[in-house]
């Protein structure tokens, strides 16, 4: 191996050290590596930028948009509403999360799935009285396992498949190529979660449950033709909302106070709640609840998918001080609707439209995103917080699921490639209104895209300079020519790398080594490629190893040691199961 090979290995080692330190973002590290490798002439400009045009990466981007369509249409809310219900035990609650989430993650990128489920599971945990610490790790782990069910279940699978196609010139793997391995491993992994984690996970109370809160007065309405008409307050779930209390119902000039759970809702009822911002955001996601229409101030609910929630405090120089909310005509003046008011940390009594505004009042507004930029230098408001909460388009929930089914069906039957099926699905999500163009743009995780694209340059350098062949020879020396042992060592290498750097980067670094090794041994590459996919996904031991682990770290109230205690045995168990299943599926015996 000449100096270029040693230089490429040195760059790979430096990248591993910098990424594992946690001080530098992986996409920044790998972009620097790309620049250095290209500028030094070790790889050509085309090789350096090949990752940005890779079919696997473009498929990942398209699937981010598909997942956004499912989320913003309320498709996941639909699933949660029908499946979670009211379990009596921790194990039952975990089962209601793990099974549907694993299945969902098989067809959607698991990162947006977990992002969507976290607030739902958090609110649900308060409702059923089970600490979030018992539910958040199972949520992440089941999404990880579900990502191994199909080739589109996680970005890692698509990236590995894209690099495999690029380096070998083969057609790559089909959408269900990994299922024969991923399905039994996922079943075994979920069984392990349900058997051991109810007791193994810590029992920590929700740290937000008893915290201080700013209390708002919120007025909403029951949609005239919505699904809540005719239901009692209890049946509609309006008595089970945590940190949100139904104060009164205004109906055709009369007011119902001390509202009983048996009170039936009518279309057009104006419901007055008291509660905090997070709870209000949960309320506005309920199908059948719409913003209340003040007199002379038409609701903007027909445009809600293009709008977001924000808190804004009235400044002492505001033009609307002394006016009632109705007289202030917020829609005409600011292009916003007042949903709730807080004053001095307490709710303001009375009809929302008749509340007279004072300096320092905190308003919960629904407005278009441009409101923030328009009012940033305006004397009327002191903007506090852009909540970025958009109401789902419930009437398109089933349509979004239908688009996903069509996407998967076309790819599975070979009518379209995974890339074209994903692009078609993304286009249909936008054209059908399941998500807006703005929501689609926001859904694309740019750091993830840059990490994947830049890591291809390092993989190309390892392959081009012979460094991959050198490392493959070292692994072959350790395996002494035994294919099963080589498979096990490959899995272990990727698993360890995934815990210290990103899973996508770990997989892309190892694929050139695997292809060199299988070429030398004269064995098919596919089982080793599948092993890389499984090892890169099955990362349980630290919150750093997989993005969904980090996402649940805070909401679950976990400590680093919690992941090590339950995740390390999970890593070992899933690793042994994966190697065993791959060996059985591909007929690899110890003496092969």
Short mmCIF file of C-alpha atoms in Angstrom, two decimals, residues 69-548:
data_model
loop_
_atom_site.label_atom_id
_atom_site.label_comp_id
_atom_site.label_asym_id
_atom_site.label_seq_id
_atom_site.Cartn_x
_atom_site.Cartn_y
_atom_site.Cartn_z
CA UNK A 69 -46.95 13.54 4.52
CA UNK A 70 -47.90 10.77 6.95
CA UNK A 71 -47.15 13.06 9.92
CA UNK A 72 -48.82 16.26 8.75
CA UNK A 73 -51.94 14.45 7.54
CA UNK A 74 -52.45 12.97 11.00
CA UNK A 75 -51.71 9.46 9.77
CA UNK A 76 -49.66 8.56 12.84
CA UNK A 77 -52.29 10.16 15.11
CA UNK A 78 -54.82 7.85 13.47
CA UNK A 79 -52.63 4.86 14.34
CA UNK A 80 -52.05 6.05 17.90
CA UNK A 81 -55.74 6.68 18.52
CA UNK A 82 -56.75 3.17 17.47
CA UNK A 83 -53.93 1.15 18.98
CA UNK A 84 -52.72 2.67 22.24
CA UNK A 85 -55.97 2.74 24.28
CA UNK A 86 -55.72 2.06 28.05
CA UNK A 87 -53.33 -0.77 29.03
CA UNK A 88 -53.20 -1.88 32.68
CA UNK A 89 -49.56 -2.99 32.94
CA UNK A 90 -46.15 -1.73 31.83
CA UNK A 91 -45.62 -4.79 29.62
CA UNK A 92 -48.97 -4.26 27.92
CA UNK A 93 -48.17 -0.59 27.35
CA UNK A 94 -44.79 -1.48 25.86
CA UNK A 95 -46.42 -4.05 23.56
CA UNK A 96 -48.88 -1.43 22.28
CA UNK A 97 -45.91 0.76 21.34
CA UNK A 98 -43.35 -1.73 20.05
CA UNK A 99 -45.50 -3.76 17.65
CA UNK A 100 -47.09 -0.92 15.60
CA UNK A 101 -43.92 1.23 15.70
CA UNK A 102 -41.78 -1.65 14.43
CA UNK A 103 -44.21 -2.27 11.58
CA UNK A 104 -44.43 1.43 10.75
CA UNK A 105 -40.63 1.80 10.80
CA UNK A 106 -40.37 -0.98 8.25
CA UNK A 107 -41.84 1.33 5.62
CA UNK A 108 -40.96 4.81 6.86
CA UNK A 109 -37.62 6.23 7.93
CA UNK A 110 -37.56 5.51 11.65
CA UNK A 111 -36.30 8.96 12.68
CA UNK A 112 -39.49 10.87 11.71
CA UNK A 113 -41.59 7.99 13.08
CA UNK A 114 -40.00 8.39 16.53
CA UNK A 115 -40.15 12.19 16.29
CA UNK A 116 -43.89 11.94 15.69
CA UNK A 117 -44.50 9.36 18.39
CA UNK A 118 -42.55 11.03 21.23
CA UNK A 119 -45.15 13.70 22.09
CA UNK A 120 -47.99 11.20 21.64
CA UNK A 121 -46.35 8.61 23.91
CA UNK A 122 -45.39 11.31 26.42
CA UNK A 123 -48.99 12.53 26.71
CA UNK A 124 -50.26 8.94 26.76
CA UNK A 125 -47.88 8.01 29.59
CA UNK A 126 -49.38 10.77 31.75
CA UNK A 127 -52.88 9.58 30.92
CA UNK A 128 -52.26 5.92 31.87
CA UNK A 129 -50.02 6.70 34.85
CA UNK A 130 -46.88 4.94 33.59
CA UNK A 131 -43.56 6.87 33.73
CA UNK A 132 -42.12 7.85 30.33
CA UNK A 133 -38.86 6.16 31.38
CA UNK A 134 -40.63 2.82 30.97
CA UNK A 135 -41.78 3.60 27.42
CA UNK A 136 -39.27 5.78 25.58
CA UNK A 137 -36.41 3.27 25.22
CA UNK A 138 -38.83 0.56 23.93
CA UNK A 139 -40.10 3.18 21.45
CA UNK A 140 -36.58 3.80 20.11
CA UNK A 141 -35.52 0.14 20.13
CA UNK A 142 -38.66 -1.05 18.34
CA UNK A 143 -38.15 1.63 15.65
CA UNK A 144 -34.55 0.45 15.22
CA UNK A 145 -35.65 -3.18 14.87
CA UNK A 146 -38.47 -2.21 12.52
CA UNK A 147 -35.99 -0.42 10.28
CA UNK A 148 -34.43 -3.80 9.44
CA UNK A 149 -37.68 -5.20 8.02
CA UNK A 150 -37.34 -3.66 4.54
CA UNK A 151 -34.78 -1.86 2.46
CA UNK A 152 -36.64 1.46 2.91
CA UNK A 153 -37.00 1.10 6.68
CA UNK A 154 -33.93 3.17 7.45
CA UNK A 155 -31.59 5.45 5.56
CA UNK A 156 -28.67 3.13 6.39
CA UNK A 157 -30.13 0.29 4.31
CA UNK A 158 -30.60 2.57 1.32
CA UNK A 159 -27.14 4.10 1.65
CA UNK A 160 -25.43 0.71 1.92
CA UNK A 161 -27.40 -0.56 -1.06
CA UNK A 162 -26.52 2.57 -3.03
CA UNK A 163 -22.81 2.17 -2.32
CA UNK A 164 -23.00 -1.54 -3.10
CA UNK A 165 -24.49 -0.70 -6.52
CA UNK A 166 -21.92 2.03 -7.12
CA UNK A 167 -18.84 -0.04 -6.24
CA UNK A 168 -19.89 -3.30 -7.91
CA UNK A 169 -22.02 -2.13 -10.82
CA UNK A 170 -24.68 -4.70 -9.83
CA UNK A 171 -28.41 -4.00 -9.75
CA UNK A 172 -28.43 -3.92 -5.94
CA UNK A 173 -30.94 -5.44 -3.54
CA UNK A 174 -34.74 -5.35 -3.77
CA UNK A 175 -37.05 -3.81 -1.20
CA UNK A 176 -37.61 -7.09 0.68
CA UNK A 177 -34.12 -8.59 0.31
CA UNK A 178 -33.37 -7.93 3.97
CA UNK A 179 -36.75 -9.14 5.27
CA UNK A 180 -35.76 -12.82 5.56
CA UNK A 181 -33.13 -11.75 8.10
CA UNK A 182 -34.73 -8.64 9.58
CA UNK A 183 -38.14 -10.13 10.39
CA UNK A 184 -37.02 -13.00 12.66
CA UNK A 185 -34.42 -10.75 14.32
CA UNK A 186 -37.08 -8.06 14.94
CA UNK A 187 -39.46 -10.66 16.43
CA UNK A 188 -36.73 -11.94 18.75
CA UNK A 189 -35.68 -8.41 19.70
CA UNK A 190 -39.23 -7.28 20.52
CA UNK A 191 -39.76 -10.45 22.56
CA UNK A 192 -36.61 -9.57 24.54
CA UNK A 193 -37.92 -6.03 25.12
CA UNK A 194 -41.26 -7.27 26.43
CA UNK A 195 -39.72 -9.99 28.61
CA UNK A 196 -36.94 -8.08 30.32
CA UNK A 197 -37.44 -4.32 30.03
CA UNK A 198 -40.54 -3.79 32.21
CA UNK A 199 -38.29 -4.40 35.24
CA UNK A 200 -34.90 -3.42 33.80
CA UNK A 201 -35.87 0.14 32.85
CA UNK A 202 -35.73 2.84 35.53
CA UNK A 203 -38.91 4.06 37.19
CA UNK A 204 -38.63 7.84 37.07
CA UNK A 205 -41.55 10.20 37.37
CA UNK A 206 -42.20 12.61 34.53
CA UNK A 207 -40.02 15.54 35.46
CA UNK A 208 -42.35 17.93 33.66
CA UNK A 209 -45.45 16.69 35.42
CA UNK A 210 -45.26 18.84 38.55
CA UNK A 211 -43.22 21.72 37.13
CA UNK A 212 -44.45 25.28 37.15
CA UNK A 213 -46.43 26.31 34.14
CA UNK A 214 -47.86 29.42 32.56
CA UNK A 215 -51.60 29.01 32.51
CA UNK A 216 -53.52 30.13 29.45
CA UNK A 217 -57.18 30.67 28.82
CA UNK A 218 -57.98 28.94 25.56
CA UNK A 219 -61.20 29.03 23.59
CA UNK A 220 -61.86 26.48 20.84
CA UNK A 221 -64.95 25.22 19.06
CA UNK A 222 -66.49 21.89 18.17
CA UNK A 223 -66.51 21.52 14.37
CA UNK A 224 -70.12 21.66 13.18
CA UNK A 225 -69.89 18.47 11.09
CA UNK A 226 -66.96 16.96 13.00
CA UNK A 227 -66.63 13.54 14.67
CA UNK A 228 -67.12 14.95 18.20
CA UNK A 229 -70.73 16.07 17.65
CA UNK A 230 -73.05 13.96 19.80
CA UNK A 231 -70.28 12.56 21.97
CA UNK A 232 -70.08 13.27 25.68
CA UNK A 233 -67.20 15.27 27.10
CA UNK A 234 -65.83 12.05 28.58
CA UNK A 235 -66.14 10.10 25.32
CA UNK A 236 -64.32 12.87 23.45
CA UNK A 237 -61.39 12.52 25.86
CA UNK A 238 -61.66 16.15 26.99
CA UNK A 239 -61.65 15.20 30.68
CA UNK A 240 -58.46 13.13 30.36
CA UNK A 241 -56.21 15.92 29.09
CA UNK A 242 -53.23 16.43 31.36
CA UNK A 243 -52.52 20.03 32.43
CA UNK A 244 -55.63 21.24 30.62
CA UNK A 245 -59.01 21.80 32.30
CA UNK A 246 -62.38 22.34 30.62
CA UNK A 247 -63.75 25.40 32.43
CA UNK A 248 -67.04 26.02 30.60
CA UNK A 249 -69.04 25.51 27.42
CA UNK A 250 -70.76 28.44 25.68
CA UNK A 251 -73.73 27.30 23.60
CA UNK A 252 -76.18 29.61 21.81
CA UNK A 253 -75.94 32.40 24.36
CA UNK A 254 -75.97 30.14 27.44
CA UNK A 255 -72.99 28.99 29.49
CA UNK A 256 -72.50 25.52 31.01
CA UNK A 257 -70.13 25.76 33.99
CA UNK A 258 -68.70 22.93 36.10
CA UNK A 259 -69.08 20.83 32.97
CA UNK A 260 -70.00 17.20 33.77
CA UNK A 261 -68.38 14.33 31.85
CA UNK A 262 -71.86 13.28 30.64
CA UNK A 263 -72.50 16.61 28.87
CA UNK A 264 -73.00 15.98 25.14
CA UNK A 265 -71.22 18.19 22.63
CA UNK A 266 -73.02 20.06 19.88
CA UNK A 267 -71.63 21.47 16.67
CA UNK A 268 -70.48 25.04 17.19
CA UNK A 269 -70.03 24.71 20.97
CA UNK A 270 -67.34 27.09 22.22
CA UNK A 271 -65.15 25.33 24.78
CA UNK A 272 -63.12 27.35 27.28
CA UNK A 273 -60.03 25.58 28.66
CA UNK A 274 -57.33 26.56 31.11
CA UNK A 275 -53.89 25.02 30.72
CA UNK A 276 -50.32 25.33 29.55
CA UNK A 277 -48.88 25.68 26.06
CA UNK A 278 -47.79 22.08 25.52
CA UNK A 279 -51.21 20.80 26.52
CA UNK A 280 -52.89 23.31 24.20
CA UNK A 281 -50.77 22.03 21.32
CA UNK A 282 -52.02 18.50 22.08
CA UNK A 283 -55.64 19.73 22.18
CA UNK A 284 -55.42 21.38 18.76
CA UNK A 285 -54.37 18.07 17.20
CA UNK A 286 -57.69 16.43 18.15
CA UNK A 287 -59.84 15.73 15.12
CA UNK A 288 -63.04 17.77 15.49
CA UNK A 289 -61.54 20.68 17.47
CA UNK A 290 -61.15 23.97 15.55
CA UNK A 291 -60.22 27.53 16.56
CA UNK A 292 -63.16 29.48 17.91
CA UNK A 293 -64.60 32.10 15.58
CA UNK A 294 -64.89 35.46 17.32
CA UNK A 295 -67.56 37.80 16.08
CA UNK A 296 -66.26 39.97 13.23
CA UNK A 297 -63.08 37.88 13.15
CA UNK A 298 -63.42 34.91 10.79
CA UNK A 299 -61.42 31.84 11.70
CA UNK A 300 -58.35 31.07 9.64
CA UNK A 301 -58.80 27.34 10.22
CA UNK A 302 -59.15 26.61 6.53
CA UNK A 303 -55.49 27.59 6.15
CA UNK A 304 -54.22 25.92 9.31
CA UNK A 305 -51.83 23.55 7.59
CA UNK A 306 -49.84 26.60 6.49
CA UNK A 307 -49.84 28.10 9.98
CA UNK A 308 -47.99 27.65 13.26
CA UNK A 309 -48.39 28.46 16.94
CA UNK A 310 -46.34 31.06 18.75
CA UNK A 311 -46.31 32.85 22.09
CA UNK A 312 -46.06 36.64 21.97
CA UNK A 313 -46.09 39.14 24.85
CA UNK A 314 -47.74 42.51 24.38
CA UNK A 315 -45.29 45.39 24.76
CA UNK A 316 -46.16 48.58 26.68
CA UNK A 317 -46.23 50.43 23.32
CA UNK A 318 -48.72 48.07 21.67
CA UNK A 319 -51.57 49.65 19.74
CA UNK A 320 -54.11 47.12 21.02
CA UNK A 321 -53.71 47.82 24.76
CA UNK A 322 -57.05 48.54 26.38
CA UNK A 323 -59.00 46.91 23.55
CA UNK A 324 -60.83 43.61 23.77
CA UNK A 325 -59.53 40.79 21.60
CA UNK A 326 -62.65 41.09 19.46
CA UNK A 327 -62.21 44.84 18.98
CA UNK A 328 -58.48 44.52 18.29
CA UNK A 329 -59.32 42.59 15.10
CA UNK A 330 -56.10 40.57 15.11
CA UNK A 331 -56.84 38.91 11.79
CA UNK A 332 -57.02 42.18 9.88
CA UNK A 333 -54.30 43.95 11.87
CA UNK A 334 -51.68 41.19 12.12
CA UNK A 335 -52.89 38.21 10.05
CA UNK A 336 -53.14 36.16 13.25
CA UNK A 337 -55.79 34.59 15.49
CA UNK A 338 -55.64 34.74 19.29
CA UNK A 339 -56.19 31.25 20.69
CA UNK A 340 -55.34 31.83 24.35
CA UNK A 341 -54.29 34.43 26.89
CA UNK A 342 -52.12 34.23 30.02
CA UNK A 343 -51.71 37.03 32.53
CA UNK A 344 -49.32 36.88 35.47
CA UNK A 345 -49.01 33.11 35.20
CA UNK A 346 -52.76 32.59 35.68
CA UNK A 347 -55.72 32.21 33.41
CA UNK A 348 -57.96 35.15 32.62
CA UNK A 349 -61.62 34.59 33.39
CA UNK A 350 -64.37 35.34 30.93
CA UNK A 351 -65.12 34.94 27.25
CA UNK A 352 -61.93 35.06 25.20
CA UNK A 353 -63.25 37.66 22.78
CA UNK A 354 -64.16 40.01 25.66
CA UNK A 355 -60.77 39.91 27.43
CA UNK A 356 -59.33 43.45 27.59
CA UNK A 357 -55.61 43.41 26.77
CA UNK A 358 -52.94 44.72 29.12
CA UNK A 359 -49.15 45.19 28.84
CA UNK A 360 -47.30 41.93 29.43
CA UNK A 361 -50.24 39.70 28.47
CA UNK A 362 -48.91 36.57 26.78
CA UNK A 363 -50.96 35.56 23.76
CA UNK A 364 -50.97 32.19 22.07
CA UNK A 365 -51.30 33.11 18.40
CA UNK A 366 -51.96 31.09 15.30
CA UNK A 367 -50.34 32.81 12.32
CA UNK A 368 -48.40 32.17 9.17
CA UNK A 369 -44.65 31.65 9.68
CA UNK A 370 -43.97 35.07 8.11
CA UNK A 371 -45.56 36.68 11.21
CA UNK A 372 -42.32 36.14 13.13
CA UNK A 373 -40.16 38.02 10.62
CA UNK A 374 -42.75 40.80 10.19
CA UNK A 375 -43.14 41.46 13.93
CA UNK A 376 -39.50 40.99 14.96
CA UNK A 377 -38.89 44.75 14.91
CA UNK A 378 -42.50 45.80 15.60
CA UNK A 379 -43.25 47.74 18.77
CA UNK A 380 -46.48 45.82 19.42
CA UNK A 381 -45.02 42.45 20.43
CA UNK A 382 -42.13 40.95 22.30
CA UNK A 383 -41.93 37.54 20.64
CA UNK A 384 -41.22 34.81 23.16
CA UNK A 385 -41.44 31.49 21.43
CA UNK A 386 -42.27 30.16 17.98
CA UNK A 387 -43.89 26.83 18.86
CA UNK A 388 -43.85 25.54 15.25
CA UNK A 389 -46.87 23.34 15.83
CA UNK A 390 -49.07 22.80 12.79
CA UNK A 391 -52.45 21.17 12.91
CA UNK A 392 -52.65 17.91 10.97
CA UNK A 393 -54.93 17.57 7.96
CA UNK A 394 -57.04 14.74 9.37
CA UNK A 395 -59.18 14.44 6.24
CA UNK A 396 -56.09 13.26 4.32
CA UNK A 397 -54.85 10.70 6.86
CA UNK A 398 -56.14 7.65 4.98
CA UNK A 399 -54.96 9.12 1.68
CA UNK A 400 -51.41 9.41 3.01
CA UNK A 401 -51.44 5.75 4.04
CA UNK A 402 -52.79 4.84 0.61
CA UNK A 403 -49.89 6.66 -1.06
CA UNK A 404 -47.43 4.74 1.12
CA UNK A 405 -49.06 1.41 0.22
CA UNK A 406 -48.88 2.26 -3.50
CA UNK A 407 -45.22 3.27 -3.13
CA UNK A 408 -44.29 0.00 -1.41
CA UNK A 409 -46.35 -2.08 -3.81
CA UNK A 410 -44.78 -0.57 -6.92
CA UNK A 411 -41.27 -1.11 -5.52
CA UNK A 412 -42.02 -4.63 -4.29
CA UNK A 413 -43.49 -5.76 -7.60
CA UNK A 414 -40.58 -4.33 -9.56
CA UNK A 415 -42.80 -1.93 -11.50
CA UNK A 416 -40.60 0.96 -10.34
CA UNK A 417 -37.20 1.14 -8.70
CA UNK A 418 -37.05 2.17 -5.05
CA UNK A 419 -35.78 5.58 -6.13
CA UNK A 420 -38.61 6.23 -8.58
CA UNK A 421 -41.24 4.83 -6.23
CA UNK A 422 -40.00 7.11 -3.42
CA UNK A 423 -39.91 10.16 -5.72
CA UNK A 424 -43.45 9.40 -6.93
CA UNK A 425 -44.64 8.98 -3.33
CA UNK A 426 -43.06 12.30 -2.31
CA UNK A 427 -44.65 14.10 -5.27
CA UNK A 428 -48.08 12.62 -4.50
CA UNK A 429 -47.82 13.66 -0.83
CA UNK A 430 -47.29 17.28 -1.89
CA UNK A 431 -49.76 17.35 -4.80
CA UNK A 432 -52.54 15.72 -2.75
CA UNK A 433 -52.08 18.22 0.09
CA UNK A 434 -50.95 15.68 2.69
CA UNK A 435 -48.06 18.08 3.33
CA UNK A 436 -47.18 21.49 1.98
CA UNK A 437 -44.02 22.40 0.09
CA UNK A 438 -42.77 24.21 3.18
CA UNK A 439 -43.39 21.16 5.36
CA UNK A 440 -41.63 18.96 2.82
CA UNK A 441 -38.60 21.25 2.83
CA UNK A 442 -38.46 21.27 6.63
CA UNK A 443 -38.71 17.47 6.76
CA UNK A 444 -35.36 16.92 5.01
CA UNK A 445 -32.67 16.42 7.64
CA UNK A 446 -29.80 18.33 6.00
CA UNK A 447 -27.04 17.18 8.43
CA UNK A 448 -27.99 13.55 7.78
CA UNK A 449 -27.94 14.13 4.02
CA UNK A 450 -24.51 15.79 4.18
CA UNK A 451 -23.14 13.03 6.43
CA UNK A 452 -24.25 10.34 4.00
CA UNK A 453 -23.06 12.15 0.87
CA UNK A 454 -19.66 13.11 2.29
CA UNK A 455 -18.99 9.63 3.72
CA UNK A 456 -19.10 8.24 0.17
CA UNK A 457 -15.94 10.19 -0.60
CA UNK A 458 -14.06 8.50 2.23
CA UNK A 459 -15.37 5.10 1.14
CA UNK A 460 -14.22 5.78 -2.43
CA UNK A 461 -10.76 6.76 -1.15
CA UNK A 462 -10.42 3.57 0.88
CA UNK A 463 -11.43 1.52 -2.16
CA UNK A 464 -9.31 3.46 -4.69
CA UNK A 465 -6.05 3.49 -2.71
CA UNK A 466 -6.11 -0.15 -1.64
CA UNK A 467 -6.64 0.70 2.03
CA UNK A 468 -9.87 -1.31 2.05
CA UNK A 469 -8.00 -4.36 0.72
CA UNK A 470 -5.37 -3.91 3.44
CA UNK A 471 -7.99 -3.84 6.24
CA UNK A 472 -9.86 -6.73 4.64
CA UNK A 473 -6.64 -8.75 4.69
CA UNK A 474 -6.29 -8.05 8.41
CA UNK A 475 -9.82 -9.28 9.09
CA UNK A 476 -9.20 -12.36 6.94
CA UNK A 477 -6.09 -13.09 8.97
CA UNK A 478 -8.10 -13.02 12.17
CA UNK A 479 -10.84 -15.22 10.70
CA UNK A 480 -8.29 -17.75 9.35
CA UNK A 481 -10.40 -18.20 6.21
CA UNK A 482 -13.61 -19.24 8.03
CA UNK A 483 -16.54 -17.45 6.40
CA UNK A 484 -18.79 -17.59 9.46
CA UNK A 485 -16.06 -16.13 11.68
CA UNK A 486 -15.37 -13.43 9.07
CA UNK A 487 -19.09 -12.60 9.03
CA UNK A 488 -19.07 -12.33 12.82
CA UNK A 489 -16.00 -10.07 12.80
CA UNK A 490 -17.56 -7.79 10.18
CA UNK A 491 -20.72 -7.49 12.27
CA UNK A 492 -18.71 -6.72 15.43
CA UNK A 493 -16.60 -4.10 13.62
CA UNK A 494 -19.64 -2.22 12.32
CA UNK A 495 -21.44 -2.54 15.68
CA UNK A 496 -18.53 -1.00 17.59
CA UNK A 497 -18.08 1.79 15.02
CA UNK A 498 -21.80 2.59 15.14
CA UNK A 499 -21.65 3.21 18.90
CA UNK A 500 -18.95 5.88 18.51
CA UNK A 501 -19.85 7.50 15.15
CA UNK A 502 -23.04 7.70 13.10
CA UNK A 503 -24.50 4.48 11.75
CA UNK A 504 -24.47 5.73 8.15
CA UNK A 505 -20.79 6.70 8.33
CA UNK A 506 -19.86 3.36 9.93
CA UNK A 507 -21.65 1.39 7.23
CA UNK A 508 -20.16 3.37 4.34
CA UNK A 509 -16.64 2.98 5.73
CA UNK A 510 -16.93 -0.80 6.03
CA UNK A 511 -18.62 -1.64 2.70
CA UNK A 512 -15.43 -1.23 0.60
CA UNK A 513 -13.60 -3.49 3.07
CA UNK A 514 -16.36 -6.11 2.83
CA UNK A 515 -16.34 -6.12 -0.97
CA UNK A 516 -12.55 -6.54 -1.05
CA UNK A 517 -12.75 -9.34 1.50
CA UNK A 518 -15.51 -11.30 -0.23
CA UNK A 519 -13.73 -10.90 -3.56
CA UNK A 520 -10.55 -12.40 -2.06
CA UNK A 521 -12.47 -15.25 -0.40
CA UNK A 522 -14.53 -15.95 -3.51
CA UNK A 523 -17.86 -15.88 -1.66
CA UNK A 524 -21.08 -13.92 -2.37
CA UNK A 525 -21.08 -10.39 -0.96
CA UNK A 526 -24.81 -10.23 -0.18
CA UNK A 527 -24.78 -11.91 3.27
CA UNK A 528 -21.95 -9.62 4.37
CA UNK A 529 -23.77 -6.56 3.02
CA UNK A 530 -26.88 -7.61 4.97
CA UNK A 531 -24.69 -8.06 8.08
CA UNK A 532 -23.41 -4.48 7.67
CA UNK A 533 -27.00 -3.19 7.43
CA UNK A 534 -28.08 -5.11 10.52
CA UNK A 535 -25.05 -4.11 12.60
CA UNK A 536 -25.30 -0.43 11.63
CA UNK A 537 -28.98 -0.36 12.60
CA UNK A 538 -28.85 -2.51 15.76
CA UNK A 539 -27.29 0.14 17.99
CA UNK A 540 -28.71 0.04 21.50
CA UNK A 541 -25.85 0.48 23.98
CA UNK A 542 -25.46 4.29 23.99
CA UNK A 543 -27.65 7.28 23.19
CA UNK A 544 -24.93 8.42 20.76
CA UNK A 545 -25.03 5.34 18.56
CA UNK A 546 -28.40 5.94 16.94
CA UNK A 547 -30.36 9.14 16.39
CA UNK A 548 -33.61 7.78 17.83
#
